[in-house]
Every structure is written in C-alpha cells, then in structure tokens.
Short mmCIF file of C-alpha atoms in Angstrom, two decimals:
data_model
loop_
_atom_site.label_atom_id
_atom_site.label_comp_id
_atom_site.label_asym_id
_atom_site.label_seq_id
_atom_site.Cartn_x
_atom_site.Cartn_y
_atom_site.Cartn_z
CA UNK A 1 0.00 0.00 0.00
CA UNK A 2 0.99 3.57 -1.03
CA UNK A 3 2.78 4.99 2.25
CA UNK A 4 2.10 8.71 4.05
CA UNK A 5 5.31 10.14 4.09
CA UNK A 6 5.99 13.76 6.51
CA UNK A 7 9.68 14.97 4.50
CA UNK A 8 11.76 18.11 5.22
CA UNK A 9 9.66 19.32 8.05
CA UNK A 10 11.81 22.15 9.43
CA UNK A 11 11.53 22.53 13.14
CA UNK A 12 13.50 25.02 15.74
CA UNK A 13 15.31 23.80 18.77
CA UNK A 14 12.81 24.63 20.68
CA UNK A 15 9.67 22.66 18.89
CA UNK A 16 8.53 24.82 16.29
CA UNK A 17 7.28 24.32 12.96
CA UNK A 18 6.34 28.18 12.56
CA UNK A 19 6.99 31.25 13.96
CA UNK A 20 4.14 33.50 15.42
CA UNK A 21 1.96 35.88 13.37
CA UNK A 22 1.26 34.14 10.20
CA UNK A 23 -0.01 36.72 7.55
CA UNK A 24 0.44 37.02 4.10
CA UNK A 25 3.55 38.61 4.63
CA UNK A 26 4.89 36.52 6.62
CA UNK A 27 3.53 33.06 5.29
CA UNK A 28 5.81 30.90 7.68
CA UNK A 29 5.32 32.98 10.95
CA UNK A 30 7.87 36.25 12.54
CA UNK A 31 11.60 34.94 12.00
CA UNK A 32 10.34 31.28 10.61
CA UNK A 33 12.23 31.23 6.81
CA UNK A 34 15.00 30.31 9.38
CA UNK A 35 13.82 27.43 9.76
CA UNK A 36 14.05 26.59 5.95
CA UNK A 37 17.77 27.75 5.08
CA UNK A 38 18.84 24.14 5.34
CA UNK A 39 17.08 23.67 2.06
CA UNK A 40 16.64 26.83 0.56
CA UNK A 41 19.95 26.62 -1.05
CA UNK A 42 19.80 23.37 -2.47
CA UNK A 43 19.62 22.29 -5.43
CA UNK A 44 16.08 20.41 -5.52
CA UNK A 45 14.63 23.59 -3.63
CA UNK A 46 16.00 26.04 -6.97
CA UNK A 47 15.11 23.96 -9.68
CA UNK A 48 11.56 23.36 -7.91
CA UNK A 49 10.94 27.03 -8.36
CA UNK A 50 12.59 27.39 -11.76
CA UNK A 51 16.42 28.22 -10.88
CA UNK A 52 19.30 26.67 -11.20
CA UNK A 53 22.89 26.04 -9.64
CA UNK A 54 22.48 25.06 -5.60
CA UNK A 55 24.10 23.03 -3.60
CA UNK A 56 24.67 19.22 -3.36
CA UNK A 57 25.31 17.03 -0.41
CA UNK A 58 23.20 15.44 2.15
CA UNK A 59 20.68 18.49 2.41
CA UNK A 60 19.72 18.17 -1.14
CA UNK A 61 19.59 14.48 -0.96
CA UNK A 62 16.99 14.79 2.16
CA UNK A 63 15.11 17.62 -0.07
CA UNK A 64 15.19 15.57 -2.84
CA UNK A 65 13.71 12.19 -1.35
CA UNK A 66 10.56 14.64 -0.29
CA UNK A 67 9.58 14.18 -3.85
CA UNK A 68 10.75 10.80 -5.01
CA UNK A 69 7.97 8.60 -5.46
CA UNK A 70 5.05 11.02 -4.46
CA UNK A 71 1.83 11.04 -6.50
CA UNK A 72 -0.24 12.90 -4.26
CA UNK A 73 0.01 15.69 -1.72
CA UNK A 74 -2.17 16.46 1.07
CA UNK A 75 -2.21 20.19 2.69
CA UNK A 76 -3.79 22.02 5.71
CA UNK A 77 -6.21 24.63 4.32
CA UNK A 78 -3.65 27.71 6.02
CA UNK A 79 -0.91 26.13 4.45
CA UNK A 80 -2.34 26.50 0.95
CA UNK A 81 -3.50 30.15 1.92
CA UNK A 82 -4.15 33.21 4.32
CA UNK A 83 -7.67 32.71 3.44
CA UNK A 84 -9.62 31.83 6.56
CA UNK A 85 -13.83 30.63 6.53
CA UNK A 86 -15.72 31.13 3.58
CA UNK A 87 -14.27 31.76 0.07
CA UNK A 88 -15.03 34.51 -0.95
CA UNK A 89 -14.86 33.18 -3.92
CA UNK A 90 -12.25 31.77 -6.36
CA UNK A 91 -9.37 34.23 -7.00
CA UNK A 92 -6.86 32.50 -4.32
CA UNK A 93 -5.06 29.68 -6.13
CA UNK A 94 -2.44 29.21 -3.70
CA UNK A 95 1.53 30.75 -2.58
CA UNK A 96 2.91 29.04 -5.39
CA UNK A 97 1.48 30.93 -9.12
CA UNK A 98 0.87 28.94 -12.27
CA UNK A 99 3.01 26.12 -11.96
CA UNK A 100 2.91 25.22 -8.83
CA UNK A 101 6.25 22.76 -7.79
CA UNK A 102 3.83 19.77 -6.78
CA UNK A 103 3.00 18.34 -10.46
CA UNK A 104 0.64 15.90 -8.47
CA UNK A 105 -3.02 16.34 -7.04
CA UNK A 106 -3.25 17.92 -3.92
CA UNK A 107 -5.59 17.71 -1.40
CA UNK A 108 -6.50 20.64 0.24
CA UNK A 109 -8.07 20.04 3.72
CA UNK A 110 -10.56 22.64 4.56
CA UNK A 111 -14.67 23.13 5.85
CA UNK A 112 -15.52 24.93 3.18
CA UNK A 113 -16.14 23.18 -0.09
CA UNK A 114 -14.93 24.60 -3.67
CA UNK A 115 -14.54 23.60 -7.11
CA UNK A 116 -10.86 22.12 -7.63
CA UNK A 117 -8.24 23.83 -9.66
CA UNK A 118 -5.68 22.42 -11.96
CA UNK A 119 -3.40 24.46 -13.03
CA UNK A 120 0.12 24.24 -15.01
CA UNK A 121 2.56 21.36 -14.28
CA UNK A 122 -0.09 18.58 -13.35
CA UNK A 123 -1.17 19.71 -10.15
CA UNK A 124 -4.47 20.08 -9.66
CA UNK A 125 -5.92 21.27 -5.71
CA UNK A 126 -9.10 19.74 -4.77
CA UNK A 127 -10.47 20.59 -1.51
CA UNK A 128 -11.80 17.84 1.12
CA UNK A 129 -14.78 18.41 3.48
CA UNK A 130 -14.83 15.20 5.24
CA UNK A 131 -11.65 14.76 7.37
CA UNK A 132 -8.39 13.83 7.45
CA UNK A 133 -9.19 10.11 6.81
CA UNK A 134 -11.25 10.99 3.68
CA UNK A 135 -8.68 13.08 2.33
CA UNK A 136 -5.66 10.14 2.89
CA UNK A 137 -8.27 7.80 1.42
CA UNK A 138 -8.44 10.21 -2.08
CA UNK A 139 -4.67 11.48 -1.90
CA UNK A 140 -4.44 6.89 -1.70
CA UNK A 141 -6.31 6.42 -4.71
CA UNK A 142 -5.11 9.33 -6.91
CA UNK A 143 -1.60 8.72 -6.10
CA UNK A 144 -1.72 4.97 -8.28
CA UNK A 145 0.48 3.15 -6.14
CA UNK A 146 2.73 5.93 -5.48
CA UNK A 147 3.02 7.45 -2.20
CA UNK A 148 1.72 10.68 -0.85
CA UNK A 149 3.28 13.35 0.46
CA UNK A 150 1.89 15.55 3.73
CA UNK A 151 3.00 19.14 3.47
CA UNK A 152 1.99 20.37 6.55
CA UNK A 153 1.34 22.70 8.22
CA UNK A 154 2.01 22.11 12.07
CA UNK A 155 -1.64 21.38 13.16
CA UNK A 156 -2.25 19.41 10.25
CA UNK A 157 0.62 16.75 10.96
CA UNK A 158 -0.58 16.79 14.21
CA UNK A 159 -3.44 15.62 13.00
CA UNK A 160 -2.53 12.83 11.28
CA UNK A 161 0.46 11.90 13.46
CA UNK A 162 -1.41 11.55 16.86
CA UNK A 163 -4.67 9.25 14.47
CA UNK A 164 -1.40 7.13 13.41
CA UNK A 165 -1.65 7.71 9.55
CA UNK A 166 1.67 8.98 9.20
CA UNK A 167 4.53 5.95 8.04
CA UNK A 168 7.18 7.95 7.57
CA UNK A 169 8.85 11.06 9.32
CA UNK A 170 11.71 13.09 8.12
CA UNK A 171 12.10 16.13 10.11
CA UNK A 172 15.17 18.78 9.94
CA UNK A 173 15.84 20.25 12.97
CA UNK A 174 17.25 23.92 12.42
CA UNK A 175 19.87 25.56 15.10
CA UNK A 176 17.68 28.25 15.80
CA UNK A 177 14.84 28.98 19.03
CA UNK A 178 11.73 30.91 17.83
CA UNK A 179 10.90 31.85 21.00
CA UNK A 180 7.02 31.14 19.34
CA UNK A 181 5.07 29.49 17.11
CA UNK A 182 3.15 26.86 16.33
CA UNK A 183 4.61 24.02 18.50
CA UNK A 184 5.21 20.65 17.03
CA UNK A 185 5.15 17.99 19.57
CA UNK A 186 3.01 19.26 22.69
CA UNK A 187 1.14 15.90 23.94
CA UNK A 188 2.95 14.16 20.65
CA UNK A 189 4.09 11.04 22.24
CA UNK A 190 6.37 9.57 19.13
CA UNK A 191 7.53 6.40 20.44
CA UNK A 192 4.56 5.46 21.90
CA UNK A 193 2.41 6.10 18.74
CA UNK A 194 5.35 3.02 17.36
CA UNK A 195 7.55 5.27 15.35
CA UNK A 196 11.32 4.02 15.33
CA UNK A 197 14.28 6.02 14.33
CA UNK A 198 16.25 4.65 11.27
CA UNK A 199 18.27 7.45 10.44
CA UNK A 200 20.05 10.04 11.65
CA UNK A 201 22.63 12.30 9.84
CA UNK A 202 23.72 16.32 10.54
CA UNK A 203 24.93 19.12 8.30
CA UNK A 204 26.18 22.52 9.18
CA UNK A 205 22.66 23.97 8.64
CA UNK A 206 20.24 21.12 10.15
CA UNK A 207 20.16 17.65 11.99
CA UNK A 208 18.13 15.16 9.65
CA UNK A 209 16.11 12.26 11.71
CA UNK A 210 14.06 9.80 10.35
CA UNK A 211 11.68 7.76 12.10
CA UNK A 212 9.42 5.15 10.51
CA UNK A 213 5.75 3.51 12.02
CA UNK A 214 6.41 -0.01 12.68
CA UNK A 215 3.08 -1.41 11.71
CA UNK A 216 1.27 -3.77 14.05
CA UNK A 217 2.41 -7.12 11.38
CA UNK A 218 5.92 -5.52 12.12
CA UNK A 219 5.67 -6.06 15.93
CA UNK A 220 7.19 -9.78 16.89
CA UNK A 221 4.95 -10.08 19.95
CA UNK A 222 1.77 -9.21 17.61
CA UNK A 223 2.26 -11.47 14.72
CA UNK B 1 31.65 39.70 36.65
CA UNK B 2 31.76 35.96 37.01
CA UNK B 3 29.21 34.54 34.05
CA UNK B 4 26.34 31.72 34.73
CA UNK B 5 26.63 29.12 32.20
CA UNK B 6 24.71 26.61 31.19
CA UNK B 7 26.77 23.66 29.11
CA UNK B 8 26.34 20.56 27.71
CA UNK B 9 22.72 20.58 28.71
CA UNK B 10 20.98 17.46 26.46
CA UNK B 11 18.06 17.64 24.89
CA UNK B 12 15.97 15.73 23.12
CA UNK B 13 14.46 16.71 19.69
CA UNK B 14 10.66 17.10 20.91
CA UNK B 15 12.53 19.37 23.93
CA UNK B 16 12.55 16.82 26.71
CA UNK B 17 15.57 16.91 29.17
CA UNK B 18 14.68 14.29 31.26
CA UNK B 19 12.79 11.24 30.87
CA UNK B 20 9.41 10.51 32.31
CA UNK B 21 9.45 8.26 36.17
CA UNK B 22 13.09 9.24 37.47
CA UNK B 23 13.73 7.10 40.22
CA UNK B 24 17.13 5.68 41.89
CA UNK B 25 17.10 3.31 39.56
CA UNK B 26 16.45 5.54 36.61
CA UNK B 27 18.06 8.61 37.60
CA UNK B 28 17.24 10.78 34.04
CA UNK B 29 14.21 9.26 34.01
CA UNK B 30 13.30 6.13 31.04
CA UNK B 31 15.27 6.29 27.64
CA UNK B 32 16.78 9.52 29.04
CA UNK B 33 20.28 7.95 29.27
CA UNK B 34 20.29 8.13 25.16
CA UNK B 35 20.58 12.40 25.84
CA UNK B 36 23.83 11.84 26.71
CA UNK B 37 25.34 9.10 24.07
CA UNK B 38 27.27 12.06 22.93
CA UNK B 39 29.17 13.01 26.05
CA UNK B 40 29.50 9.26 27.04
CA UNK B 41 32.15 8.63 25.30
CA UNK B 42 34.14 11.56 25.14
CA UNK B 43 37.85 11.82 26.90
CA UNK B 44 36.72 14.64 29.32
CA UNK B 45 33.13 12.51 30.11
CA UNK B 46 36.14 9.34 30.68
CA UNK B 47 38.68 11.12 33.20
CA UNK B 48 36.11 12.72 34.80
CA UNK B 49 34.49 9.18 35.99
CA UNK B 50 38.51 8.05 36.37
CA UNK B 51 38.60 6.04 33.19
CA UNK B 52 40.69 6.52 30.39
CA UNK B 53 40.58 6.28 26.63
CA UNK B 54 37.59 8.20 25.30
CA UNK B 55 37.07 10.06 21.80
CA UNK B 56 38.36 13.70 20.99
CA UNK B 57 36.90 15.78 18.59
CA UNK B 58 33.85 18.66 19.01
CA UNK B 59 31.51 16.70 21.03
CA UNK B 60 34.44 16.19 23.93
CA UNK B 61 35.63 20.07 22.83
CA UNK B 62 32.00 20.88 24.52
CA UNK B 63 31.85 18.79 27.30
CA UNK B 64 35.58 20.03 28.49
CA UNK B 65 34.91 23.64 28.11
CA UNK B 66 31.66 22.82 30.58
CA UNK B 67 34.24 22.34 33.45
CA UNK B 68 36.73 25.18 31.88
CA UNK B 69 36.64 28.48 34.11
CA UNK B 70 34.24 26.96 36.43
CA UNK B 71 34.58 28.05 40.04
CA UNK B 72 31.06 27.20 41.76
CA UNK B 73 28.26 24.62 40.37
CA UNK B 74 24.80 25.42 41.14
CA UNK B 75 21.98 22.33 41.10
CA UNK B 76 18.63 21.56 41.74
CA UNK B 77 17.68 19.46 44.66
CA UNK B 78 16.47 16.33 42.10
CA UNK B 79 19.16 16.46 40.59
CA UNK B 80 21.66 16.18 43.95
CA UNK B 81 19.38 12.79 44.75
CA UNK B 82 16.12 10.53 44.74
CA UNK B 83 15.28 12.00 48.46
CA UNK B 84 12.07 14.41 48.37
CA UNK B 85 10.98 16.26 51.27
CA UNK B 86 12.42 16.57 54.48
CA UNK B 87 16.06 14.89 54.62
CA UNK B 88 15.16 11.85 56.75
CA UNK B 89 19.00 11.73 57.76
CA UNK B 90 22.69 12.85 56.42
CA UNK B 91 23.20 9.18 54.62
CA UNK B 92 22.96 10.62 51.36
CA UNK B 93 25.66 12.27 49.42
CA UNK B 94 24.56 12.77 46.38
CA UNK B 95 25.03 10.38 42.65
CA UNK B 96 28.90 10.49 42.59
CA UNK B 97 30.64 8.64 45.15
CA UNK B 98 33.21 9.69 47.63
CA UNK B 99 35.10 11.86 44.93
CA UNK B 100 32.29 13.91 42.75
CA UNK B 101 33.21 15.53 39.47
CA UNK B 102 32.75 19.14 40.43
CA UNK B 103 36.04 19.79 42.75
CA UNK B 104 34.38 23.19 43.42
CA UNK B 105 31.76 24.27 46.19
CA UNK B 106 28.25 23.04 44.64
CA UNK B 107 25.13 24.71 45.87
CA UNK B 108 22.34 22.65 45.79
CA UNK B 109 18.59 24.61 46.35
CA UNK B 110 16.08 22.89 48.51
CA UNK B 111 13.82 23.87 51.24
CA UNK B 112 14.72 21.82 53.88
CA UNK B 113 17.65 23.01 55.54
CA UNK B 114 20.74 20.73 56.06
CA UNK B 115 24.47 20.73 56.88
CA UNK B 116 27.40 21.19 54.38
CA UNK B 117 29.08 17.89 53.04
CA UNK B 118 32.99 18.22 52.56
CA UNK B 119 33.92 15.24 49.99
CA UNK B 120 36.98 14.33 48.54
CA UNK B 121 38.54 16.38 45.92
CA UNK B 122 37.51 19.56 46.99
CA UNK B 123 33.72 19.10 46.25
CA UNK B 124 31.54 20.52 49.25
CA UNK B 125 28.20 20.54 49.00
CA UNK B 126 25.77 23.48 50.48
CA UNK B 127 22.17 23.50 50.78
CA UNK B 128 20.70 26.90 49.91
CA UNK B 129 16.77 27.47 51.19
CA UNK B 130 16.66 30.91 50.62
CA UNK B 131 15.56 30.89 46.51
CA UNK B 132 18.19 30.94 43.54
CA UNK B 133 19.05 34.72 43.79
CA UNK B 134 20.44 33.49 47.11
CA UNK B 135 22.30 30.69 45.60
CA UNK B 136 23.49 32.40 42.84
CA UNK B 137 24.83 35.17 44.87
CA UNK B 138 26.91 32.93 47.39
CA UNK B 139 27.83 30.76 44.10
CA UNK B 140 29.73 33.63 42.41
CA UNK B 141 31.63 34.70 46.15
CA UNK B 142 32.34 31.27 45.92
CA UNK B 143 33.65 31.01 42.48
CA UNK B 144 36.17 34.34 43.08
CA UNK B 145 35.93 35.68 40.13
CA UNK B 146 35.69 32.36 38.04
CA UNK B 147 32.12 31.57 36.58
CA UNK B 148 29.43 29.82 37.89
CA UNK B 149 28.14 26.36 35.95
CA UNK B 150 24.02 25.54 36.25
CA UNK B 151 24.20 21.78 36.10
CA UNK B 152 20.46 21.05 35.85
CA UNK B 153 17.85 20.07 36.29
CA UNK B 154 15.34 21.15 33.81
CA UNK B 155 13.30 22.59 36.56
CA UNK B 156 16.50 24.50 37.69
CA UNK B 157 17.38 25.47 34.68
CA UNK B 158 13.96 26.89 33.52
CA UNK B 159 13.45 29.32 36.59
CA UNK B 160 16.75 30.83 36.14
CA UNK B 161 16.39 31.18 32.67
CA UNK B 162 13.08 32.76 32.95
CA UNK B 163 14.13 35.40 35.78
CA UNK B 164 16.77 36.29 33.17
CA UNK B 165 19.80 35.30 35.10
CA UNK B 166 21.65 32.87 32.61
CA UNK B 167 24.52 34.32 30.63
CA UNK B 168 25.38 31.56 28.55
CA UNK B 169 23.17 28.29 27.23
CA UNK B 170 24.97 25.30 25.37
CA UNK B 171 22.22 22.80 23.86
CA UNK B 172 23.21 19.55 22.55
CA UNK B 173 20.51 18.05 20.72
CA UNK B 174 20.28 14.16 20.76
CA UNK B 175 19.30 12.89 17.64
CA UNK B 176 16.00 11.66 19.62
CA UNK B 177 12.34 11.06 20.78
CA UNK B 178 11.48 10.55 24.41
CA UNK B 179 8.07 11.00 24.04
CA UNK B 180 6.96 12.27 27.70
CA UNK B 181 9.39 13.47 30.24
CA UNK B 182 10.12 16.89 30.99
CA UNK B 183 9.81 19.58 28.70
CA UNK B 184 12.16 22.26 28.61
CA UNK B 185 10.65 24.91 26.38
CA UNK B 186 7.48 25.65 27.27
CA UNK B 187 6.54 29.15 27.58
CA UNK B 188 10.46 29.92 27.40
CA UNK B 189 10.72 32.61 24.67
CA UNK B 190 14.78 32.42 24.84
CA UNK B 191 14.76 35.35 21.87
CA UNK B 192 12.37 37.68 24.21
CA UNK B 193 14.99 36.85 26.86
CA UNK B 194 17.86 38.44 24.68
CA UNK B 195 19.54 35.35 24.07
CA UNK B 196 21.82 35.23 20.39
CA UNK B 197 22.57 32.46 18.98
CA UNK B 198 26.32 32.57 19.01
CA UNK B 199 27.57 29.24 17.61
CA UNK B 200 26.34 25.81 16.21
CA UNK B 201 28.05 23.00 15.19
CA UNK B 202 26.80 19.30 14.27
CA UNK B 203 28.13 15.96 14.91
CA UNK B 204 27.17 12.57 14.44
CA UNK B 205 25.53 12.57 17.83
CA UNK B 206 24.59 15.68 18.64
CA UNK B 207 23.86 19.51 17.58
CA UNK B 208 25.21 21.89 19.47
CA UNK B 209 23.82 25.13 19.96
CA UNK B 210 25.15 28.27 21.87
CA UNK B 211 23.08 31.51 23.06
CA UNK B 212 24.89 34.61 24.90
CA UNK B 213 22.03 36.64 26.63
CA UNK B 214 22.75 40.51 25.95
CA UNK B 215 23.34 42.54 28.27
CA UNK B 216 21.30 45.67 28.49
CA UNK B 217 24.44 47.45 28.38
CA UNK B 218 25.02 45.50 24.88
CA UNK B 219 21.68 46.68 23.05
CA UNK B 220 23.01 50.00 21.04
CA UNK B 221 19.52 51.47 21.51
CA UNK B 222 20.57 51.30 25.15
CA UNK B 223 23.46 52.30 25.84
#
C-alpha cells in the first residue's frame, strides 16, 4: 500500500514548525524562513521554483527524497492560503502561481467546499470536506500506487500523526529557538504512537532524523 | 563579573531533558540515558568518571569547556538525589561517590535546611533554602571571580532562565524522541529573553547550539 510520508519538516530547537503571526507577509510565521535555510539553497529547492545552480550534499539528498515517489500531496487549508472561513470566492489559487512545484493532485483540507483547480505542471488542488481520513483515502487512490506526500502545516501533521496515519517522518531540525510558534510535539508522544528512528545524519545547517511507524504485522509479539 | 553558564545541557528533539518516572534506579528518568550518548564517550566525560581512553573531537571540545573556568556549580535538589521532602538523615551524598566531578563548592537549592558535606577532591556541598538569587549570589563569592556552571535540572534550569539570570546556554541536541518526560521549552521565549545564537556546530551525535544573553548594556539602543 501507497505509504504517508511527513519529509523536510523544518523545526526550531525549541519545537517549532512556525513562527508567530502568520499573515500574508509573513507566510511561515515572525523569523520562521529560518527554519528553511537548510534547504533553501539546495539544489532540488532552486530547480523546484525554476532556478538553477544550488548546492549538493546530504541536504539536497533529504530535499530531494521529499519528492521521489510522491503522487499525491495532502495540505492544511492555512498552508495552501491566508484565506480563513468562507471563500469569498475563487481568486486564491495558492503561494505558489501557475506552476505550482507539486505536479501531483493535492488535497486541500478545509470546511468549506470549492470547485478544484488544476493548473500548469499537473497539479491540480481539490479541496476535502470530510476529514483527514477521507482526504488520505483520495490522496491513496489518486496517487496509483505511489506514495503521498503531507505538506503540513504544524496542526495538520498533528493531525494525522497523533490518528497514526503517518509511516514515515523526516524532520530537519534547524539551530535556531523561535521563541514562538506553532509548536510541534506538545502531547505528541512519538515512540509510543510506534515510530522508530532509522536514520540520523547532521549538516552545518540542520540535523536530519528519520523515524518510521512499525506497523502492528511488524511487531514480533503481535504477529 | 563571574558569568552563569549553562553547558552541555541534552536535549531531546521534541525538547525533553529528562525522561518521564526518574527514580534511583532511573536517575534521568526512562530512555533519558540516550541524551547523553554524545558526552558518554568523550575523553573529558572518561577522566572525569577516572577512566581513560575516550574520543576527541567537538563533542568532547564541549563537554571540556563545561568544566573550563568553572569556580562554583549550582543544582537543583532532584538532581543532587532521589530524596524528596524533608532529609530523613545525612546518609545521602549525592550520585557520585566519595570523589564527585565538580572539585568546586556546589550549591544545591532545597527547602529543607541541612548541613554542608565536605567530599573528597575539593567538592563541598551546600544547601541553599533561601531561593536561587540566594544561591546564585553565594555561588559567584564562591567562584572568586571564576564563573558559575548551572548543572540542571530542567526545573532548575527553567526558573533561572526565565528570571533572566543565565549568561550563557549550550544545547546539545540528541538525535532523539522521548516522548513524555520533561519539557524544557514551554513558555520559554529564549529570543524575548535576549539570548543570540552565538555558535552551532553538528556531529554525528549531537547539535550543538550556543546563546549569549545581551546585556542591556550590549543593546546600542541602550546604551
């Protein structure tokens, strides 16, 4: 079965996934694009948005991985927008322009239905009513096999994490404190929700851990 | 003025820096032992327990300049021992033996009042009741002129870092979950604090972080 992979979450020392204050101007939060200079110069990160040159080395490979094999995406609703309640009606079509750099569908998690939009590159946003589960369920069968990606944001890994969806979890933990934000792992009990680290590697801008769900037919004592 | 430092402090990636149930048996609490793979093995961790052998590199780089400069140690009462309450008698002497590690006075804060231990090595131990502005101050006549090392615990650490009297935190981050335990972030806004991030450097086992708190007489707007 197609897996739900968590890549290249950026978090601060102190347990943040975003800063404080999210606006339009400040997408990620006061101070949070911090949090992202471990992959903001690599490679993957400039080609994604239509540049070239960037660095290679373990960063890029971690950045890189976030979009082997993906064939869906699934997104909190203020992660694909500032918008908040009701549409007002269709004119936001998300941070990321014409071509947006997912080139998959994307499910867009929200309680306030809308038409879908494709737009350049393959992606195409549709936008679930009916829960996380629903949405997984979707991202499962448009993906064909492949696995799907979950962006984010904070709550919306949460979400998933603590109803143990989530089989795979790369995070990149940046040298910097926020001070505040969105935090990450209040009441977020990891190794009890079965998740074992496999992989742990640092660079000078971020320590990369990756933990994976053993599933129950994985436990010895639960065959 | 002698500086209060906090060093080689471990941490866990979802901020815990203890484990949940400490007990004699489990000191740091469960799984909490894996905080501190990175010092474990170091030369300065080795000599300091009277072994030999041990790795150089960064990681022991940080755990030697924890004990460089040091003239006093300041601790919290849980971390001195298992006992809670009223001392029942004088039988114990803390974790470390008849020789301790800290060869300076320690100052340990409780609020039941006690005599001072004289060990081996030139570690005495002093029971403070009197708060940790009290401790502090009789920790830097102590030190003459040297500075004064917060060994822990997180408790400890969090109410002197929150009444602004820490000069200097070192953070290594263990490449792990805990899970539960105890959390050493919340509501600690280290940036509102004036602490600067003035270092970072990763290693297999461990990212270390250093924040120097400014000064009011180091903001330019006032001077």
């Amino acid at each position: 079965m197609s897996r739900l992979r968590i890549q290249s979450f950026s978090v601060s020392v102190d347990g943040y996934g975003a800063g404080p204050e999210q606006s339009l101007v400040n997408p990620l939060g006061i101070g949070a694009m911090a949090l992202h200079e471990w992959a903001l110069g690599t490679r993957t990160f400039r080609r994604m948005h239509g540049g070239d040159g960037g660095t290679t080395g373990v960063d890029d490979e971690f950045a890189a991985r976030g979009f082997a094999d993906i064939g869906a995406w699934i997104l909190g609703r203020n992660m694909f927008g500032p918008v908040r309640g009701r549409w007002p009606d269709d004119a936001w079509r998300g941070w990321w322009g014409d071509n947006p750099p997912y080139h998959t569908p994307v499910f867009v998690l929200t309680h306030h239905a809308r038409e879908s939009i494709a737009l350049e590159g393959g992606t195409i946003f549709h936008f679930v009513t009916d829960g996380i589960g629903a949405a997984l369920e979707r991202a499962r069968q448009a993906a064909k096999g492949h696995d799907v990606r979950l962006g984010g944001g904070v709550a919306t890994i949460r979400q998933y994490l603590r109803a143990g969806l989530v089989d795979e979890l790369h995070l990149a933990l940046a040298p910097i404190v926020l001070g505040r934000g969105e935090p990450l792992f209040a009441d977020l009990d990891l190794p009890s929700l079965g998740f074992v680290r496999t992989e742990h590697v640092a660079t000078p801008n971020a320590m990369h851990v990756v933990w994976q769900r053993q599933r129950s037919s994985d436990h010895k004592l639960d065959p």
